[in-house]
Amino acid sequence: MTLTVLMNAGPWLSVPPPGYGGIENVIATLVPELRRLGVRVVLASVESSTLPVDERIAVFPDGQFHALQRPYNQVCGVSQAHLSGVVRALHARDDIDLVHDHVEAVGLATLAAMGPDAPPVLHTLHWDLAKHPELYGNLDGGDRVRVNGVSASQLARAPEALRAHSVGHVHLSTPLAVDADRHAPVAKGDHVVILGRINPGKGQDLGARLAQEAGFRLVLAGPVGPYHRPEDLAAAGDEARQNPDVRFFYDEVAPHVDGDRVRWVGTVAGWERDDLVASARASLFPLRWEEPGGTAVVESLSLGTPVVSTARGCLPELIEHGRTGLLTGDEEELGDLVLAAGGLEPAECRREAARRFTPARMAQRYVELYDRVRAGVTKP
Ligand code: UDP
């Protein structure tokens, strides 16, 4: 019998995302593989999503990422409007075998409250939850609702109430590892890249300072709050500073950005992003938070670029120190490690990605978890 899964991607970005978008990239990677395994996928997202699926549900015409800049109640309003659409669809049909939910806690609470006749829910945790136990609070839904982590360390740090509902973890993967054209080796340049949201947890301030001190060229790629291009941020004026990531950028990162040794290029996408990472000497992750899944880490390996990082969150699970990257517990040591990373072998990084982080492997693992959730299994 064909399994029909409602994949809830949320209202923030289209799938695949136009540039930045960790969760949306995961869904865009997972869905084609699930369909190859015979799973029917109903995607709950926004109308502008172009990912091929069997059916779509959408409330908003396009991604509402810009709304994340607005006050919290308006952000919740967008979430709730999207979820109402999902819940309406679930009430109106009985062919959905399972909901695979990727939206934050609000989504899970709503789906959990749907009652025993609703389909079972697997919610993928995408965040570091140790600091936000209140987000999930009292998880209702009994055997009908389960969660999975994106790394063992993320699950280990999750609140006990959440772990009790866990069916295990699934490492993220990237299609780059199996797309020979896209991950063909390219010549290395002399730059180092930090790919990710500009945010204190991602540590671009530290990376930029160390680049100036140790003397390596650094490219910072990623959005600052909802601003994808430097000119958009500049045009937004002082009002933009209401966003904490914008304040972080201006106060902590920008003083080290000289446009020469350290540059911020905004969000990069598609080939430009892949080339920037593939031609880098190293990908730097000066993390100050416990990175839960690290899509950009896996992408870097796939593109043959060694990873230099603080040994936080899932990094020790993804990176073998001395072979695919260099990890340290001392953030001040990162500058020296960047200089040493040139000695690591790009081919080893690509091999590791192709062995451990393929979309087929991720999809197979999710099909196993879907079976467990449907069977009401509690233990990983
Ligand atoms: N990304 C991108 N362009 C950018 C910055 C990031 O395409 O300028 C992508 C990156 O390739 C990755 C995702 O956005 O797929 C970020 O996911 P990750 O898990 O690394 O970080 P988080 O979800 O915590 O933001």
Coordinates of C-alpha atoms and ligand atoms in Angstrom, one line a residue:
M1 CA 0.0 0.0 0.0
T2 CA 1.3 3.5 -0.9
L3 CA 2.2 5.6 2.1
T4 CA 0.8 9.2 1.8
V5 CA 2.8 11.8 3.8
L6 CA 1.7 15.4 4.4
M7 CA 5.1 17.3 4.5
N8 CA 4.6 20.5 6.4
A9 CA 7.3 23.0 5.3
G10 CA 5.7 26.1 6.8
P11 CA 5.0 29.5 5.4
W12 CA 8.4 31.2 5.6
L13 CA 10.2 30.3 2.3
S14 CA 9.4 28.5 -0.9
V15 CA 10.8 24.9 -1.4
P16 CA 13.5 24.8 -2.6
P17 CA 14.4 28.1 -1.1
P18 CA 15.6 31.0 -3.2
G19 CA 18.9 31.1 -1.3
Y20 CA 19.2 30.8 2.5
G21 CA 16.9 28.2 4.0
G22 CA 18.2 25.2 6.0
I23 CA 14.8 23.5 6.7
E24 CA 13.6 24.1 3.2
N25 CA 16.8 22.7 1.7
V26 CA 16.3 19.6 3.8
I27 CA 12.8 19.1 2.5
A28 CA 13.9 19.8 -1.1
T29 CA 16.5 17.1 -0.6
L30 CA 14.3 14.5 1.1
V31 CA 11.1 14.7 -0.9
P32 CA 12.4 13.5 -4.3
E33 CA 14.1 10.5 -2.6
L34 CA 10.9 9.6 -0.7
R35 CA 8.9 9.7 -3.9
R36 CA 11.5 7.4 -5.5
L37 CA 10.8 5.0 -2.7
G38 CA 7.1 5.1 -3.6
V39 CA 5.9 7.6 -0.9
R40 CA 3.1 10.0 -2.0
V41 CA 4.0 13.5 -0.8
V42 CA 1.4 16.3 -0.2
L43 CA 3.5 19.4 0.4
A44 CA 2.1 22.1 2.7
S45 CA 4.1 25.2 1.8
V46 CA 3.6 28.4 -0.2
E47 CA 2.3 28.7 -3.7
S48 CA 5.6 29.7 -5.2
S49 CA 7.3 26.4 -4.2
T50 CA 8.4 24.6 -7.3
L51 CA 9.5 21.3 -5.8
P52 CA 7.7 18.4 -7.7
V53 CA 5.3 16.7 -5.4
D54 CA 2.0 14.7 -5.7
E55 CA -0.2 17.4 -4.3
R56 CA 0.1 20.9 -2.7
I57 CA -1.6 22.9 0.1
A58 CA -0.8 26.6 0.3
V59 CA -2.2 29.5 2.2
F60 CA 0.3 32.2 1.2
P61 CA 1.3 33.0 -2.4
D62 CA 5.0 33.3 -1.5
G63 CA 7.4 33.0 1.4
Q64 CA 6.7 35.2 4.4
F65 CA 10.3 35.4 5.6
H66 CA 10.1 39.2 5.7
A67 CA 7.3 38.8 8.3
L68 CA 9.9 37.5 10.8
Q69 CA 11.0 41.1 11.1
R70 CA 7.6 42.1 12.5
P71 CA 6.4 42.0 16.1
Y72 CA 6.0 38.5 17.6
N73 CA 2.2 38.4 17.5
Q74 CA 2.2 39.0 13.7
V75 CA 4.8 36.3 13.3
C76 CA 2.4 33.9 15.2
G77 CA -0.4 35.2 13.0
V78 CA 1.4 34.0 9.9
S79 CA 2.1 30.6 11.5
Q80 CA -1.4 30.2 12.6
A81 CA -2.9 31.1 9.2
H82 CA -0.7 28.5 7.5
L83 CA -1.5 25.9 10.1
S84 CA -5.3 26.5 9.9
G85 CA -4.9 25.7 6.2
V86 CA -3.1 22.4 7.1
V87 CA -5.6 21.5 9.7
R88 CA -8.6 22.2 7.4
A89 CA -7.0 20.0 4.8
L90 CA -6.5 17.2 7.3
H91 CA -10.1 17.4 8.5
A92 CA -11.4 17.3 4.9
R93 CA -9.6 14.0 3.9
D94 CA -8.7 10.6 5.2
D95 CA -5.9 9.5 2.9
I96 CA -3.0 11.1 4.9
D97 CA -1.1 8.3 6.7
L98 CA 1.3 10.6 8.5
V99 CA 2.2 14.2 8.9
H100 CA 5.9 15.0 8.7
D101 CA 6.1 18.4 10.4
H102 CA 9.1 20.8 10.2
V103 CA 7.5 23.9 11.6
E104 CA 8.3 25.2 15.1
A105 CA 6.6 24.2 18.3
V106 CA 3.4 26.1 17.5
G107 CA 2.8 23.8 14.6
L108 CA 3.4 20.7 16.7
A109 CA 1.1 21.8 19.4
T110 CA -1.7 22.4 16.9
L111 CA -1.2 19.1 15.2
A112 CA -1.0 17.3 18.5
A113 CA -4.3 18.8 19.7
M114 CA -6.2 17.4 16.7
G115 CA -7.4 14.3 18.6
P116 CA -7.0 10.6 18.2
D117 CA -8.7 10.4 14.7
A118 CA -6.0 12.6 13.1
P119 CA -3.0 11.0 11.4
P120 CA 0.1 10.4 13.5
V121 CA 2.7 13.2 13.5
L122 CA 6.5 13.0 13.2
H123 CA 8.0 16.3 14.0
T124 CA 11.6 16.9 13.0
L125 CA 13.5 19.1 15.6
H126 CA 15.6 21.6 13.7
W127 CA 16.7 23.8 16.6
D128 CA 18.9 23.7 19.7
L129 CA 16.2 23.0 22.3
A130 CA 18.2 23.0 25.6
K131 CA 17.6 26.7 25.9
H132 CA 13.9 26.7 25.0
P133 CA 12.2 23.9 26.9
E134 CA 9.1 26.1 27.2
L135 CA 8.6 26.0 23.4
Y136 CA 7.4 22.4 23.6
G137 CA 6.1 22.4 27.2
N138 CA 3.6 19.7 27.7
L139 CA 3.6 17.6 24.6
D140 CA 0.2 16.2 24.1
G141 CA -0.9 13.7 21.5
G142 CA 0.2 10.6 23.3
D143 CA 1.4 7.8 21.0
R144 CA 0.3 9.8 18.0
V145 CA 3.0 12.4 18.1
R146 CA 6.7 11.6 17.9
V147 CA 9.8 13.7 17.3
N148 CA 13.2 13.0 15.7
G149 CA 16.4 15.0 16.1
V150 CA 18.9 15.9 13.4
S151 CA 21.9 14.8 15.5
A152 CA 22.5 12.7 18.6
S153 CA 23.9 15.7 20.4
Q154 CA 20.7 17.7 19.7
L155 CA 18.5 15.0 21.1
A156 CA 20.8 14.5 24.2
R157 CA 20.4 18.2 25.0
A158 CA 16.6 18.3 24.4
P159 CA 14.3 18.6 27.4
E160 CA 13.3 15.2 28.9
A161 CA 9.6 15.7 28.0
L162 CA 10.6 15.8 24.4
R163 CA 13.2 13.0 24.5
A164 CA 10.4 10.8 25.9
H165 CA 8.7 11.2 22.5
S166 CA 11.8 10.6 20.4
V167 CA 12.2 7.9 17.7
G168 CA 15.9 8.7 17.1
H169 CA 17.9 11.0 14.9
V170 CA 18.6 11.4 11.2
H171 CA 21.7 13.2 10.1
L172 CA 21.0 15.8 7.4
S173 CA 22.3 15.3 3.9
T174 CA 22.8 17.1 0.7
P175 CA 22.2 16.3 -3.0
L176 CA 25.6 17.8 -3.7
A177 CA 27.2 14.6 -2.5
V178 CA 25.6 12.6 -5.3
D179 CA 25.5 15.2 -8.1
A180 CA 28.8 14.6 -9.8
D181 CA 28.6 17.8 -11.9
R182 CA 28.0 20.0 -9.0
H183 CA 30.6 18.6 -6.8
A184 CA 33.3 18.2 -9.4
P185 CA 36.6 19.3 -7.8
V186 CA 37.4 23.0 -8.5
A187 CA 40.7 24.8 -8.0
K188 CA 41.1 26.2 -4.5
G189 CA 41.4 29.9 -4.0
D190 CA 42.9 31.7 -1.0
H191 CA 39.7 32.6 0.8
V192 CA 37.9 31.0 3.7
V193 CA 34.1 31.1 3.9
I194 CA 31.5 31.4 6.6
L195 CA 28.2 30.3 5.1
G196 CA 25.2 31.0 7.3
R197 CA 22.7 33.4 8.9
I198 CA 24.7 36.3 10.5
N199 CA 23.9 35.6 14.1
P200 CA 25.8 35.5 17.5
G201 CA 25.4 31.7 17.6
K202 CA 27.1 31.3 14.2
G203 CA 30.0 33.6 15.5
Q204 CA 30.8 35.7 12.4
D205 CA 32.1 38.4 14.8
L206 CA 34.8 36.0 16.1
G207 CA 35.6 34.7 12.6
A208 CA 36.0 38.2 11.2
R209 CA 38.3 39.3 14.1
L210 CA 40.4 36.2 13.7
A211 CA 40.7 36.7 10.0
Q212 CA 42.1 40.2 10.6
E213 CA 44.5 38.9 13.3
A214 CA 45.7 35.8 11.6
G215 CA 45.7 37.4 8.2
F216 CA 43.5 35.2 6.0
R217 CA 40.9 36.4 3.5
L218 CA 37.3 35.8 4.7
V219 CA 34.0 35.9 2.9
L220 CA 30.9 36.1 5.0
A221 CA 27.9 34.8 3.1
G222 CA 24.3 34.8 4.4
P223 CA 21.4 37.1 5.3
V224 CA 21.5 39.7 8.1
G225 CA 18.0 39.3 9.7
P226 CA 15.6 39.5 6.7
Y227 CA 18.1 41.4 4.5
H228 CA 19.7 39.4 1.8
R229 CA 21.8 42.0 0.0
P230 CA 24.1 44.6 1.5
E231 CA 22.3 47.3 -0.5
D232 CA 18.9 46.3 1.0
L233 CA 20.3 46.5 4.5
A234 CA 21.9 49.9 3.8
A235 CA 18.6 51.2 2.3
A236 CA 16.6 50.0 5.3
G237 CA 18.2 52.7 7.5
D238 CA 18.0 52.8 11.3
E239 CA 14.6 51.0 11.5
A240 CA 16.4 47.8 10.6
R241 CA 18.2 47.9 13.9
Q242 CA 15.1 46.6 15.6
N243 CA 16.2 43.2 14.5
P244 CA 18.7 41.7 16.9
D245 CA 20.8 40.1 14.1
V246 CA 21.0 43.5 12.4
R247 CA 22.3 45.1 15.7
F248 CA 24.8 42.2 16.1
F249 CA 26.0 42.8 12.5
Y250 CA 26.5 46.5 13.0
D251 CA 27.9 46.4 16.5
E252 CA 30.1 43.2 16.4
V253 CA 30.8 42.1 12.8
A254 CA 30.9 45.3 10.7
P255 CA 33.9 46.8 12.6
H256 CA 36.0 44.0 11.2
V257 CA 34.6 44.1 7.7
D258 CA 36.9 46.2 5.5
G259 CA 35.7 45.0 2.1
D260 CA 39.1 43.6 1.3
R261 CA 40.4 41.0 3.8
V262 CA 36.9 40.5 5.3
R263 CA 33.9 40.9 3.1
W264 CA 30.1 40.5 3.6
V265 CA 28.6 39.5 0.2
G266 CA 25.0 38.9 1.4
T267 CA 23.0 35.7 0.6
V268 CA 24.5 33.6 -2.1
A269 CA 22.5 31.0 -4.0
G270 CA 22.8 28.1 -6.5
W271 CA 26.0 27.8 -8.5
E272 CA 27.5 31.0 -6.9
R273 CA 27.1 29.5 -3.4
D274 CA 28.5 26.1 -4.5
D275 CA 31.5 27.8 -6.2
L276 CA 32.2 30.0 -3.3
V277 CA 32.3 27.0 -0.9
A278 CA 34.1 24.6 -3.3
S279 CA 36.9 27.0 -4.0
A280 CA 37.4 28.0 -0.4
R281 CA 40.5 26.7 1.5
A282 CA 38.2 26.0 4.5
S283 CA 34.7 26.5 5.7
L284 CA 34.8 28.2 9.1
F285 CA 32.1 27.7 11.7
P286 CA 33.1 29.8 14.8
L287 CA 30.1 28.5 16.6
R288 CA 28.9 29.7 19.9
W289 CA 25.7 27.7 20.0
E290 CA 25.3 24.0 19.9
E291 CA 24.7 23.6 16.2
P292 CA 21.8 21.1 15.9
G293 CA 22.1 19.7 12.4
G294 CA 24.6 21.7 10.3
T295 CA 23.4 21.6 6.8
A296 CA 26.1 24.0 5.7
V297 CA 28.7 21.7 7.3
V298 CA 27.6 18.7 5.3
E299 CA 27.4 20.8 2.1
S300 CA 31.0 21.9 2.7
L301 CA 32.2 18.3 2.9
S302 CA 30.3 17.5 -0.3
L303 CA 32.0 20.3 -2.1
G304 CA 35.4 19.1 -1.0
T305 CA 36.1 21.8 1.5
P306 CA 37.4 21.0 5.0
V307 CA 35.6 22.3 8.0
V308 CA 37.2 24.3 10.8
S309 CA 35.0 24.8 13.8
T310 CA 34.5 25.0 17.5
A311 CA 33.6 21.5 18.7
R312 CA 30.0 22.3 19.5
G313 CA 26.7 20.6 19.0
C314 CA 26.7 18.1 16.1
L315 CA 30.2 19.1 14.8
P316 CA 32.1 16.1 16.4
E317 CA 29.5 13.7 14.9
L318 CA 29.9 15.2 11.4
I319 CA 33.7 16.0 11.3
E320 CA 36.6 13.7 11.9
H321 CA 39.3 15.8 13.4
G322 CA 42.5 15.7 11.3
R323 CA 40.8 14.1 8.3
T324 CA 37.7 16.1 7.2
G325 CA 38.3 19.1 9.3
L326 CA 39.8 20.6 12.5
L327 CA 37.9 21.1 15.7
T328 CA 38.8 22.8 18.9
G329 CA 37.3 23.7 22.3
D330 CA 39.3 26.9 22.3
E331 CA 37.8 29.5 20.0
E332 CA 41.0 31.6 20.0
E333 CA 42.8 28.6 18.3
L334 CA 40.5 28.8 15.2
G335 CA 42.8 31.2 13.4
D336 CA 45.7 28.8 13.5
L337 CA 43.5 25.9 12.5
V338 CA 42.3 27.8 9.4
L339 CA 45.9 28.2 8.4
A340 CA 46.6 24.5 9.0
A341 CA 43.4 23.3 7.1
G342 CA 45.3 23.6 3.8
G343 CA 47.0 20.3 4.7
L344 CA 43.7 18.4 4.6
E345 CA 42.6 16.4 1.5
P346 CA 39.5 17.7 -0.4
A347 CA 38.8 14.2 -1.8
E348 CA 38.5 12.8 1.8
C349 CA 35.8 15.4 2.5
R350 CA 33.9 14.4 -0.7
R351 CA 34.3 10.7 0.1
E352 CA 32.9 11.1 3.6
A353 CA 29.9 13.1 2.3
A354 CA 29.1 10.5 -0.4
R355 CA 29.4 7.7 2.2
R356 CA 27.4 9.1 5.1
F357 CA 25.2 12.0 4.0
T358 CA 23.4 11.0 0.8
P359 CA 19.7 11.9 0.3
A360 CA 18.9 8.2 -0.4
R361 CA 20.2 7.3 3.1
M362 CA 18.3 10.1 4.7
A363 CA 15.1 9.1 3.0
Q364 CA 15.5 5.4 3.9
R365 CA 16.0 6.4 7.5
Y366 CA 12.8 8.5 7.5
V367 CA 10.8 5.7 6.0
E368 CA 11.9 3.6 8.9
L369 CA 10.9 6.3 11.4
Y370 CA 7.5 6.7 9.7
D371 CA 6.9 3.0 10.3
R372 CA 7.9 3.3 13.9
V373 CA 5.6 6.3 14.4
R374 CA 2.7 4.6 12.8
A375 CA 3.3 1.5 14.9
G376 CA 3.4 3.7 18.0
V377 CA 6.9 2.6 18.9
T378 CA 8.4 4.8 21.7
K379 CA 12.0 3.7 22.0
P380 CA 14.7 4.6 19.4
Ligands
UDP1 N1 22.6 29.2 2.7 C1 22.6 29.7 1.4 N2 23.1 30.9 1.1 C2 23.6 31.7 2.1 C3 23.6 31.2 3.4 C4 23.1 30.0 3.7 O1 22.1 29.0 0.4 O2 24.1 32.8 1.8 C5 22.0 27.9 2.9 C6 23.1 26.9 3.3 O3 23.7 26.4 2.1 C7 22.3 25.9 4.1 C8 21.2 26.7 4.8 O4 21.1 27.9 4.1 O5 21.6 24.9 3.2 C9 21.6 27.0 6.2 O6 21.3 25.8 7.0 P1 22.2 25.5 8.3 O7 21.6 24.2 8.9 O8 23.6 25.5 8.0 O9 21.9 26.7 9.3 P2 20.6 27.2 10.0 O10 19.4 26.4 9.6 O11 20.9 27.2 11.5 O12 20.4 28.6 9.6

